[in-house]
Tab-separated table of N, CA and C in Angstrom:
chain	number	residue	atom	x	y	z
Q	30	MET	N	108.534	64.544	115.048
Q	30	MET	CA	107.513	65.407	115.625
Q	30	MET	C	105.984	64.735	116.053
Q	31	SER	N	105.974	64.905	117.035
Q	31	SER	CA	103.750	64.578	117.270
Q	31	SER	C	102.776	65.288	116.743
Q	32	THR	N	102.416	64.845	115.663
Q	32	THR	CA	101.055	65.618	115.842
Q	32	THR	C	99.938	65.578	116.441
Q	33	PRO	N	99.049	66.227	116.311
Q	33	PRO	CA	97.401	66.394	117.115
Q	33	PRO	C	96.937	64.640	117.235
Q	34	TYR	N	96.825	64.180	115.955
Q	34	TYR	CA	96.274	63.188	115.757
Q	34	TYR	C	97.103	61.914	116.732
Q	35	ASP	N	98.646	62.048	116.313
Q	35	ASP	CA	99.056	61.498	117.357
Q	35	ASP	C	99.039	61.427	118.838
Q	36	THR	N	98.859	62.679	119.160
Q	36	THR	CA	98.373	62.738	120.380
Q	36	THR	C	97.460	62.600	121.242
Q	37	THR	N	96.378	62.679	120.317
Q	37	THR	CA	94.569	61.877	120.471
Q	37	THR	C	95.221	60.172	120.390
Q	38	LEU	N	95.850	59.840	119.522
Q	38	LEU	CA	95.807	58.441	119.540
Q	38	LEU	C	96.293	57.584	120.699
Q	39	CYS	N	97.601	58.592	121.577
Q	39	CYS	CA	98.085	58.268	122.911
Q	39	CYS	C	97.726	58.061	124.016
Q	40	VAL	N	96.822	59.513	123.799
Q	40	VAL	CA	95.507	59.592	124.996
Q	40	VAL	C	94.754	58.365	125.229
Q	41	GLU	N	94.118	57.793	123.592
Q	41	GLU	CA	93.635	56.386	123.432
Q	41	GLU	C	93.932	55.018	124.013
Q	42	GLU	N	94.935	55.325	123.785
Q	42	GLU	CA	95.805	53.644	124.292
Q	42	GLU	C	96.303	53.994	125.801
Q	43	LEU	N	96.348	55.709	125.679
Q	43	LEU	CA	96.524	54.954	127.662
Q	43	LEU	C	95.175	55.000	128.616
Q	44	ARG	N	93.829	55.419	127.933
Q	44	ARG	CA	92.458	55.446	128.681
Q	44	ARG	C	92.549	53.853	128.467
Q	45	ASP	N	92.712	53.542	127.627
Q	45	ASP	CA	92.095	51.824	127.301
Q	45	ASP	C	93.498	51.154	128.015
Q	46	ALA	N	94.337	51.495	128.628
Q	46	ALA	CA	95.626	50.365	129.259
Q	46	ALA	C	95.106	50.473	130.785
Q	47	LEU	N	94.782	51.843	130.959
Q	47	LEU	CA	94.134	52.374	132.462
Q	47	LEU	C	93.224	51.794	133.048
Q	48	ALA	N	92.017	51.754	131.581
Q	48	ALA	CA	91.120	50.721	132.188
Q	48	ALA	C	91.330	48.975	132.208
Q	49	ASP	N	91.858	48.904	131.594
Q	49	ASP	CA	92.367	47.343	132.045
Q	49	ASP	C	92.753	46.794	133.515
Q	50	HIS	N	92.890	48.425	133.697
Q	50	HIS	CA	93.314	48.065	135.579
Q	50	HIS	C	92.214	48.744	136.252
Q	51	GLY	N	91.112	48.783	135.490
Q	51	GLY	CA	90.315	49.690	136.872
Q	51	GLY	C	90.328	51.224	137.196
Q	52	ILE	N	90.901	51.783	136.278
Q	52	ILE	CA	91.406	52.975	136.643
Q	52	ILE	C	90.885	54.010	135.624
Q	53	THR	N	90.178	54.888	136.081
Q	53	THR	CA	89.458	56.016	134.855
Q	53	THR	C	90.461	57.327	135.737
Q	54	LEU	N	90.797	58.314	134.507
Q	54	LEU	CA	91.512	59.230	134.519
Q	54	LEU	C	90.192	60.014	134.117
Q	55	PRO	N	89.585	60.444	134.711
Q	55	PRO	CA	88.217	61.378	133.940
Q	55	PRO	C	88.504	62.981	133.514
Q	56	SER	N	90.228	63.682	133.676
Q	56	SER	CA	90.596	64.730	133.149
Q	56	SER	C	91.516	64.213	132.217
Q	57	LEU	N	91.420	62.858	131.733
Q	57	LEU	CA	92.869	62.537	131.321
Q	57	LEU	C	92.523	62.656	129.528
Q	58	ARG	N	93.287	64.021	128.607
Q	58	ARG	CA	92.789	64.552	127.526
Q	58	ARG	C	93.889	64.942	126.646
Q	59	ALA	N	93.861	64.821	125.387
Q	59	ALA	CA	95.263	65.932	125.221
Q	59	ALA	C	95.437	67.070	125.056
Q	60	ASP	N	96.535	67.572	124.799
Q	60	ASP	CA	96.648	68.997	125.133
Q	60	ASP	C	96.347	69.851	124.157
Q	61	LEU	N	95.743	70.409	123.023
Q	61	LEU	CA	95.254	71.100	122.169
Q	61	LEU	C	94.901	72.416	121.889
Q	62	PRO	N	95.132	72.840	120.787
Q	62	PRO	CA	95.636	72.710	119.741
Q	62	PRO	C	97.521	73.486	120.162
Q	63	GLY	N	97.071	73.847	121.129
Q	63	GLY	CA	98.399	74.285	120.946
Q	63	GLY	C	99.707	73.525	121.784
Q	64	SER	N	99.764	72.806	121.860
Q	64	SER	CA	100.861	72.041	122.599
Q	64	SER	C	100.769	70.942	121.940
Q	65	ALA	N	100.883	70.004	120.415
Q	65	ALA	CA	101.025	68.489	120.139
Q	65	ALA	C	102.078	67.981	120.861
Q	66	GLY	N	101.452	66.643	121.034
Q	66	GLY	CA	102.589	65.903	121.907
Q	66	GLY	C	102.328	65.717	123.467
Q	67	LEU	N	101.763	66.892	124.159
Q	67	LEU	CA	101.519	66.843	125.438
Q	67	LEU	C	99.887	66.034	125.634
Q	68	VAL	N	99.836	65.279	126.573
Q	68	VAL	CA	98.925	64.634	127.393
Q	68	VAL	C	98.225	65.292	128.800
Q	69	ALA	N	97.347	65.506	128.974
Q	69	ALA	CA	97.136	66.194	130.336
Q	69	ALA	C	96.618	65.562	131.102
Q	70	LEU	N	97.069	64.698	131.923
Q	70	LEU	CA	96.458	63.341	133.353
Q	70	LEU	C	95.480	64.349	133.802
Q	71	GLY	N	95.271	65.175	134.748
Q	71	GLY	CA	94.340	66.126	135.302
Q	71	GLY	C	94.427	65.430	136.507
Q	72	ASN	N	92.881	65.724	136.759
Q	72	ASN	CA	92.838	65.342	137.986
Q	72	ASN	C	92.191	63.972	138.798
Q	73	CYS	N	92.565	63.406	139.981
Q	73	CYS	CA	91.826	62.447	140.000
Q	73	CYS	C	92.022	62.020	141.629
Q	74	ASN	N	90.776	61.350	142.255
Q	74	ASN	CA	90.633	61.457	143.370
Q	74	ASN	C	91.456	60.528	144.197
Q	75	LEU	N	91.642	60.324	145.737
Q	75	LEU	CA	92.350	59.646	146.241
Q	75	LEU	C	92.107	58.429	146.181
Q	76	ASP	N	91.111	57.607	145.847
Q	76	ASP	CA	91.517	56.296	145.760
Q	76	ASP	C	91.754	55.865	144.153
Q	77	THR	N	91.405	56.510	143.377
Q	77	THR	CA	92.167	56.600	142.226
Q	77	THR	C	93.674	56.446	141.799
Q	78	ALA	N	93.955	57.527	142.374
Q	78	ALA	CA	95.566	57.891	142.555
Q	78	ALA	C	96.199	56.753	143.522
Q	79	ARG	N	95.388	56.255	144.433
Q	79	ARG	CA	96.116	54.825	144.862
Q	79	ARG	C	96.262	53.305	144.430
Q	80	ARG	N	94.682	53.437	143.523
Q	80	ARG	CA	94.900	52.727	142.821
Q	80	ARG	C	96.153	52.412	141.519
Q	81	LEU	N	96.030	53.893	140.935
Q	81	LEU	CA	97.142	53.674	140.281
Q	81	LEU	C	98.999	53.473	140.681
Q	82	ALA	N	99.019	53.863	141.690
Q	82	ALA	CA	100.455	53.659	142.457
Q	82	ALA	C	100.553	52.070	142.617
Q	83	VAL	N	99.526	50.991	142.970
Q	83	VAL	CA	99.391	50.090	143.256
Q	83	VAL	C	99.913	49.055	141.784
Q	84	VAL	N	99.096	49.511	140.491
Q	84	VAL	CA	99.083	49.113	139.331
Q	84	VAL	C	101.029	49.386	138.802
Q	85	LEU	N	101.297	50.798	139.287
Q	85	LEU	CA	102.654	50.741	138.990
Q	85	LEU	C	103.479	50.128	139.795
Q	86	ARG	N	103.843	50.064	141.039
Q	86	ARG	CA	104.376	49.113	141.981
Q	86	ARG	C	103.998	47.678	141.194
Q	87	GLU	N	103.583	46.650	141.047
Q	87	GLU	CA	103.009	45.793	140.412
Q	87	GLU	C	104.393	45.778	139.433
Q	88	ALA	N	103.735	46.456	138.302
Q	88	ALA	CA	104.415	46.083	137.281
Q	88	ALA	C	105.916	46.286	137.609
Q	89	ALA	N	106.366	47.110	138.016
Q	89	ALA	CA	107.875	47.735	138.296
Q	89	ALA	C	108.141	46.063	139.418
Q	90	GLU	N	107.490	45.355	140.003
Q	90	GLU	CA	107.922	44.172	140.298
Q	90	GLU	C	108.412	42.903	139.520
Q	91	ARG	N	107.959	43.165	137.849
Q	91	ARG	CA	107.221	42.390	137.098
Q	91	ARG	C	109.231	42.040	136.708
């Protein structure tokens, strides 16, 4: 079972990994306190969504 701390740590790890690829999700957050274990990815602009798609495709090709 996830704790709020685990969820928050996961959000920070994801934020760092995205930043390594020049991607920022401004609304990225842990969905607390009601739902430990959920990460809210939130909204992003079209350019960010496209960049995320490129990075995911490149990773899938490896």
